[in-house]
mmCIF file of N, CA and C in Angstrom:
data_model
loop_
_atom_site.group_PDB
_atom_site.id
_atom_site.type_symbol
_atom_site.label_atom_id
_atom_site.label_comp_id
_atom_site.label_asym_id
_atom_site.label_seq_id
_atom_site.Cartn_x
_atom_site.Cartn_y
_atom_site.Cartn_z
ATOM 1 N N ARG A 212 106.764 53.709 99.654
ATOM 2 C CA ARG A 212 107.178 55.009 100.148
ATOM 3 C C ARG A 212 108.187 54.848 101.288
ATOM 4 N N ASN A 213 107.912 53.884 102.167
ATOM 5 C CA ASN A 213 108.818 53.663 103.301
ATOM 6 C C ASN A 213 110.197 53.220 102.821
ATOM 7 N N ILE A 214 110.220 52.360 101.815
ATOM 8 C CA ILE A 214 111.502 51.877 101.302
ATOM 9 C C ILE A 214 112.285 53.022 100.679
ATOM 10 N N LEU A 215 111.617 53.878 99.913
ATOM 11 C CA LEU A 215 112.312 55.008 99.287
ATOM 12 C C LEU A 215 112.889 55.952 100.332
ATOM 13 N N THR A 216 112.141 56.177 101.390
ATOM 14 C CA THR A 216 112.636 57.034 102.471
ATOM 15 C C THR A 216 113.873 56.412 103.119
ATOM 16 N N ALA A 217 113.817 55.107 103.359
ATOM 17 C CA ALA A 217 114.963 54.412 103.954
ATOM 18 C C ALA A 217 116.152 54.423 103.001
ATOM 19 N N LEU A 218 115.905 54.231 101.712
ATOM 20 C CA LEU A 218 116.993 54.277 100.729
ATOM 21 C C LEU A 218 117.676 55.638 100.762
ATOM 22 N N LYS A 219 116.872 56.685 100.761
ATOM 23 C CA LYS A 219 117.422 58.038 100.776
ATOM 24 C C LYS A 219 118.255 58.268 102.038
ATOM 25 N N THR A 220 117.721 57.855 103.172
ATOM 26 C CA THR A 220 118.427 58.039 104.440
ATOM 27 C C THR A 220 119.750 57.282 104.448
ATOM 28 N N ASN A 221 119.717 56.022 104.017
ATOM 29 C CA ASN A 221 120.943 55.213 104.004
ATOM 30 C C ASN A 221 121.980 55.785 103.055
ATOM 31 N N LEU A 222 121.539 56.274 101.913
ATOM 32 C CA LEU A 222 122.477 56.877 100.960
ATOM 33 C C LEU A 222 123.096 58.149 101.533
ATOM 34 N N GLU A 223 122.295 58.918 102.260
ATOM 35 C CA GLU A 223 122.820 60.132 102.886
ATOM 36 C C GLU A 223 123.854 59.801 103.965
ATOM 37 N N TYR A 224 123.694 58.651 104.614
ATOM 38 C CA TYR A 224 124.656 58.223 105.632
ATOM 39 C C TYR A 224 125.890 57.560 105.036
ATOM 40 N N GLY A 225 125.929 57.420 103.732
ATOM 41 C CA GLY A 225 127.129 56.921 103.081
ATOM 42 C C GLY A 225 127.109 55.466 102.660
ATOM 43 N N LEU A 226 126.006 54.769 102.895
ATOM 44 C CA LEU A 226 125.921 53.389 102.415
ATOM 45 C C LEU A 226 125.778 53.380 100.898
ATOM 46 N N SER A 227 126.277 52.334 100.278
ATOM 47 C CA SER A 227 126.117 52.230 98.830
ATOM 48 C C SER A 227 124.688 51.799 98.519
ATOM 49 N N LEU A 228 124.289 52.006 97.287
ATOM 50 C CA LEU A 228 122.943 51.636 96.873
ATOM 51 C C LEU A 228 122.742 50.127 96.992
ATOM 52 N N SER A 229 123.747 49.345 96.610
ATOM 53 C CA SER A 229 123.616 47.891 96.690
ATOM 54 C C SER A 229 123.478 47.419 98.141
ATOM 55 N N GLU A 230 124.216 48.029 99.056
ATOM 56 C CA GLU A 230 124.099 47.673 100.476
ATOM 57 C C GLU A 230 122.706 48.001 101.000
ATOM 58 N N THR A 231 122.193 49.114 100.560
ATOM 59 C CA THR A 231 120.858 49.522 100.988
ATOM 60 C C THR A 231 119.795 48.590 100.424
ATOM 61 N N LEU A 232 119.932 48.216 99.153
ATOM 62 C CA LEU A 232 118.955 47.320 98.539
ATOM 63 C C LEU A 232 118.970 45.944 99.200
ATOM 64 N N ARG A 233 120.130 45.515 99.669
ATOM 65 C CA ARG A 233 120.250 44.207 100.336
ATOM 66 C C ARG A 233 119.403 44.128 101.604
ATOM 67 N N GLN A 234 119.089 45.254 102.179
ATOM 68 C CA GLN A 234 118.280 45.276 103.393
ATOM 69 C C GLN A 234 116.818 44.928 103.111
ATOM 70 N N TYR A 235 116.447 44.875 101.826
ATOM 71 C CA TYR A 235 115.065 44.602 101.438
ATOM 72 C C TYR A 235 115.013 43.440 100.442
ATOM 73 N N PRO A 236 115.361 42.224 100.894
ATOM 74 C CA PRO A 236 115.430 41.084 99.970
ATOM 75 C C PRO A 236 114.068 40.680 99.403
ATOM 76 N N LYS A 237 112.987 41.001 100.104
ATOM 77 C CA LYS A 237 111.654 40.667 99.588
ATOM 78 C C LYS A 237 111.236 41.601 98.455
ATOM 79 N N ASP A 238 111.831 42.772 98.408
ATOM 80 C CA ASP A 238 111.431 43.775 97.425
ATOM 81 C C ASP A 238 112.373 43.866 96.231
ATOM 82 N N PHE A 239 113.625 43.447 96.404
ATOM 83 C CA PHE A 239 114.610 43.538 95.330
ATOM 84 C C PHE A 239 115.246 42.177 95.093
ATOM 85 N N GLU A 240 115.192 41.717 93.862
ATOM 86 C CA GLU A 240 115.743 40.414 93.512
ATOM 87 C C GLU A 240 117.272 40.441 93.625
ATOM 88 N N PRO A 241 117.861 39.285 93.932
ATOM 89 C CA PRO A 241 119.330 39.216 94.043
ATOM 90 C C PRO A 241 120.035 39.652 92.758
ATOM 91 N N LEU A 242 119.453 39.353 91.612
ATOM 92 C CA LEU A 242 120.059 39.761 90.345
ATOM 93 C C LEU A 242 120.127 41.277 90.229
ATOM 94 N N VAL A 243 119.076 41.955 90.636
ATOM 95 C CA VAL A 243 119.056 43.425 90.590
ATOM 96 C C VAL A 243 120.127 43.987 91.509
ATOM 97 N N ILE A 244 120.222 43.436 92.707
ATOM 98 C CA ILE A 244 121.225 43.906 93.664
ATOM 99 C C ILE A 244 122.632 43.679 93.120
ATOM 100 N N ALA A 245 122.849 42.510 92.532
ATOM 101 C CA ALA A 245 124.176 42.201 91.975
ATOM 102 C C ALA A 245 124.522 43.145 90.827
ATOM 103 N N LEU A 246 123.556 43.423 89.958
ATOM 104 C CA LEU A 246 123.815 44.334 88.841
ATOM 105 C C LEU A 246 124.102 45.753 89.329
ATOM 106 N N VAL A 247 123.384 46.189 90.352
ATOM 107 C CA VAL A 247 123.642 47.518 90.921
ATOM 108 C C VAL A 247 125.042 47.563 91.518
ATOM 109 N N GLU A 248 125.433 46.503 92.207
ATOM 110 C CA GLU A 248 126.779 46.449 92.801
ATOM 111 C C GLU A 248 127.855 46.498 91.715
ATOM 112 N N ILE A 249 127.655 45.761 90.641
ATOM 113 C CA ILE A 249 128.610 45.797 89.523
ATOM 114 C C ILE A 249 128.669 47.187 88.920
ATOM 115 N N GLY A 250 127.498 47.814 88.769
ATOM 116 C CA GLY A 250 127.454 49.168 88.222
ATOM 117 C C GLY A 250 128.199 50.159 89.091
ATOM 118 N N GLU A 251 128.083 49.993 90.400
ATOM 119 C CA GLU A 251 128.805 50.876 91.317
ATOM 120 C C GLU A 251 130.313 50.677 91.188
ATOM 121 N N LYS A 252 130.733 49.443 91.083
ATOM 122 C CA LYS A 252 132.167 49.151 91.030
ATOM 123 C C LYS A 252 132.795 49.557 89.702
ATOM 124 N N THR A 253 132.023 49.468 88.618
ATOM 125 C CA THR A 253 132.580 49.761 87.294
ATOM 126 C C THR A 253 132.317 51.192 86.843
ATOM 127 N N GLY A 254 131.472 51.899 87.578
ATOM 128 C CA GLY A 254 131.155 53.271 87.188
ATOM 129 C C GLY A 254 130.089 53.364 86.112
ATOM 130 N N SER A 255 129.403 52.277 85.865
ATOM 131 C CA SER A 255 128.372 52.280 84.815
ATOM 132 C C SER A 255 126.975 52.134 85.402
ATOM 133 N N LEU A 256 126.775 52.623 86.610
ATOM 134 C CA LEU A 256 125.487 52.497 87.282
ATOM 135 C C LEU A 256 124.338 53.132 86.501
ATOM 136 N N PRO A 257 124.485 54.341 85.961
ATOM 137 C CA PRO A 257 123.357 54.920 85.201
ATOM 138 C C PRO A 257 122.926 54.036 84.022
ATOM 139 N N LYS A 258 123.897 53.504 83.298
ATOM 140 C CA LYS A 258 123.580 52.653 82.158
ATOM 141 C C LYS A 258 122.859 51.380 82.612
ATOM 142 N N ILE A 259 123.349 50.768 83.679
ATOM 143 C CA ILE A 259 122.731 49.539 84.192
ATOM 144 C C ILE A 259 121.320 49.817 84.694
ATOM 145 N N LEU A 260 121.127 50.933 85.379
ATOM 146 C CA LEU A 260 119.791 51.265 85.873
ATOM 147 C C LEU A 260 118.807 51.493 84.724
ATOM 148 N N LEU A 261 119.265 52.111 83.645
ATOM 149 C CA LEU A 261 118.399 52.296 82.478
ATOM 150 C C LEU A 261 118.022 50.954 81.855
ATOM 151 N N GLU A 262 118.972 50.045 81.764
ATOM 152 C CA GLU A 262 118.685 48.716 81.216
ATOM 153 C C GLU A 262 117.742 47.937 82.128
ATOM 154 N N LEU A 263 117.957 48.031 83.431
ATOM 155 C CA LEU A 263 117.052 47.376 84.382
ATOM 156 C C LEU A 263 115.638 47.927 84.242
ATOM 157 N N ASP A 264 115.524 49.224 84.073
ATOM 158 C CA ASP A 264 114.222 49.859 83.895
ATOM 159 C C ASP A 264 113.520 49.293 82.662
ATOM 160 N N LYS A 265 114.242 49.179 81.561
ATOM 161 C CA LYS A 265 113.659 48.627 80.339
ATOM 162 C C LYS A 265 113.161 47.211 80.559
ATOM 163 N N LYS A 266 113.994 46.383 81.180
ATOM 164 C CA LYS A 266 113.630 44.978 81.404
ATOM 165 C C LYS A 266 112.443 44.844 82.346
ATOM 166 N N LEU A 267 112.407 45.646 83.392
ATOM 167 C CA LEU A 267 111.286 45.580 84.326
ATOM 168 C C LEU A 267 109.990 46.020 83.663
ATOM 169 N N LEU A 268 110.060 47.055 82.833
ATOM 170 C CA LEU A 268 108.861 47.494 82.109
ATOM 171 C C LEU A 268 108.393 46.431 81.123
ATOM 172 N N GLU A 269 109.329 45.779 80.446
ATOM 173 C CA GLU A 269 108.963 44.702 79.526
ATOM 174 C C GLU A 269 108.304 43.551 80.283
ATOM 175 N N THR A 270 108.825 43.228 81.453
ATOM 176 C CA THR A 270 108.261 42.153 82.266
ATOM 177 C C THR A 270 106.849 42.498 82.722
ATOM 178 N N LEU A 271 106.658 43.734 83.159
ATOM 179 C CA LEU A 271 105.325 44.163 83.588
ATOM 180 C C LEU A 271 104.333 44.120 82.428
ATOM 181 N N GLU A 272 104.756 44.557 81.258
ATOM 182 C CA GLU A 272 103.890 44.533 80.083
ATOM 183 C C GLU A 272 103.520 43.101 79.714
ATOM 184 N N LEU A 273 104.470 42.190 79.780
ATOM 185 C CA LEU A 273 104.209 40.789 79.474
ATOM 186 C C LEU A 273 103.208 40.203 80.469
ATOM 187 N N LYS A 274 103.392 40.486 81.749
ATOM 188 C CA LYS A 274 102.453 39.997 82.761
ATOM 189 C C LYS A 274 101.052 40.547 82.517
ATOM 190 N N ARG A 275 100.968 41.821 82.142
ATOM 191 C CA ARG A 275 99.671 42.432 81.856
ATOM 192 C C ARG A 275 98.998 41.749 80.671
ATOM 193 N N ARG A 276 99.764 41.461 79.643
ATOM 194 C CA ARG A 276 99.216 40.787 78.465
ATOM 195 C C ARG A 276 98.758 39.366 78.797
ATOM 196 N N ILE A 277 99.532 38.671 79.600
ATOM 197 C CA ILE A 277 99.158 37.306 79.984
ATOM 198 C C ILE A 277 97.857 37.320 80.774
ATOM 199 N N LYS A 278 97.740 38.250 81.724
ATOM 200 C CA LYS A 278 96.495 38.354 82.497
ATOM 201 C C LYS A 278 95.319 38.650 81.580
ATOM 202 N N GLY A 279 95.531 39.566 80.650
ATOM 203 C CA GLY A 279 94.465 39.909 79.704
ATOM 204 C C GLY A 279 94.073 38.731 78.835
ATOM 205 N N ALA A 280 95.041 37.952 78.414
ATOM 206 C CA ALA A 280 94.773 36.797 77.565
ATOM 207 C C ALA A 280 94.066 35.687 78.338
ATOM 208 N N MET A 281 94.240 35.635 79.642
ATOM 209 C CA MET A 281 93.629 34.579 80.446
ATOM 210 C C MET A 281 92.197 34.893 80.863
ATOM 211 N N ILE A 282 91.764 36.122 80.707
ATOM 212 C CA ILE A 282 90.410 36.490 81.132
ATOM 213 C C ILE A 282 89.355 35.752 80.305
ATOM 214 N N TYR A 283 89.496 35.749 78.999
ATOM 215 C CA TYR A 283 88.509 35.115 78.132
ATOM 216 C C TYR A 283 88.386 33.620 78.411
ATOM 217 N N PRO A 284 89.489 32.849 78.461
ATOM 218 C CA PRO A 284 89.345 31.432 78.787
ATOM 219 C C PRO A 284 88.740 31.202 80.182
ATOM 220 N N ALA A 285 89.059 32.049 81.130
ATOM 221 C CA ALA A 285 88.516 31.896 82.475
ATOM 222 C C ALA A 285 87.007 32.113 82.455
ATOM 223 N N ILE A 286 86.545 33.074 81.696
ATOM 224 C CA ILE A 286 85.106 33.323 81.578
ATOM 225 C C ILE A 286 84.418 32.123 80.928
ATOM 226 N N LEU A 287 85.032 31.572 79.880
ATOM 227 C CA LEU A 287 84.453 30.401 79.208
ATOM 228 C C LEU A 287 84.363 29.208 80.156
ATOM 229 N N VAL A 288 85.415 28.968 80.926
ATOM 230 C CA VAL A 288 85.403 27.849 81.884
ATOM 231 C C VAL A 288 84.315 28.081 82.918
ATOM 232 N N PHE A 289 84.215 29.294 83.414
ATOM 233 C CA PHE A 289 83.186 29.617 84.416
ATOM 234 C C PHE A 289 81.791 29.399 83.851
ATOM 235 N N LEU A 290 81.544 29.875 82.641
ATOM 236 C CA LEU A 290 80.233 29.716 82.041
ATOM 237 C C LEU A 290 79.938 28.243 81.717
ATOM 238 N N THR A 291 80.945 27.498 81.362
ATOM 239 C CA THR A 291 80.756 26.087 81.055
ATOM 240 C C THR A 291 80.359 25.299 82.308
ATOM 241 N N ILE A 292 80.957 25.645 83.426
ATOM 242 C CA ILE A 292 80.651 24.962 84.687
ATOM 243 C C ILE A 292 79.268 25.348 85.123
#
């Protein structure tokens, strides 16, 4: 919530989205920042943001599946010990 508020404030003051995202390196990967900057320069920011959204959702789904797949082996190891 704090980051979104800061993003909104910085954008209202005229900073670009990529400049604002750079202020939060722990929260935004360099690749995301670079893609946003390219989108701003080329005018294709909406398209890039939609693609980033798809990729991030796919990554989250994959992580969820991996965690789910690891529960059963972890239970077996625990019970075996």
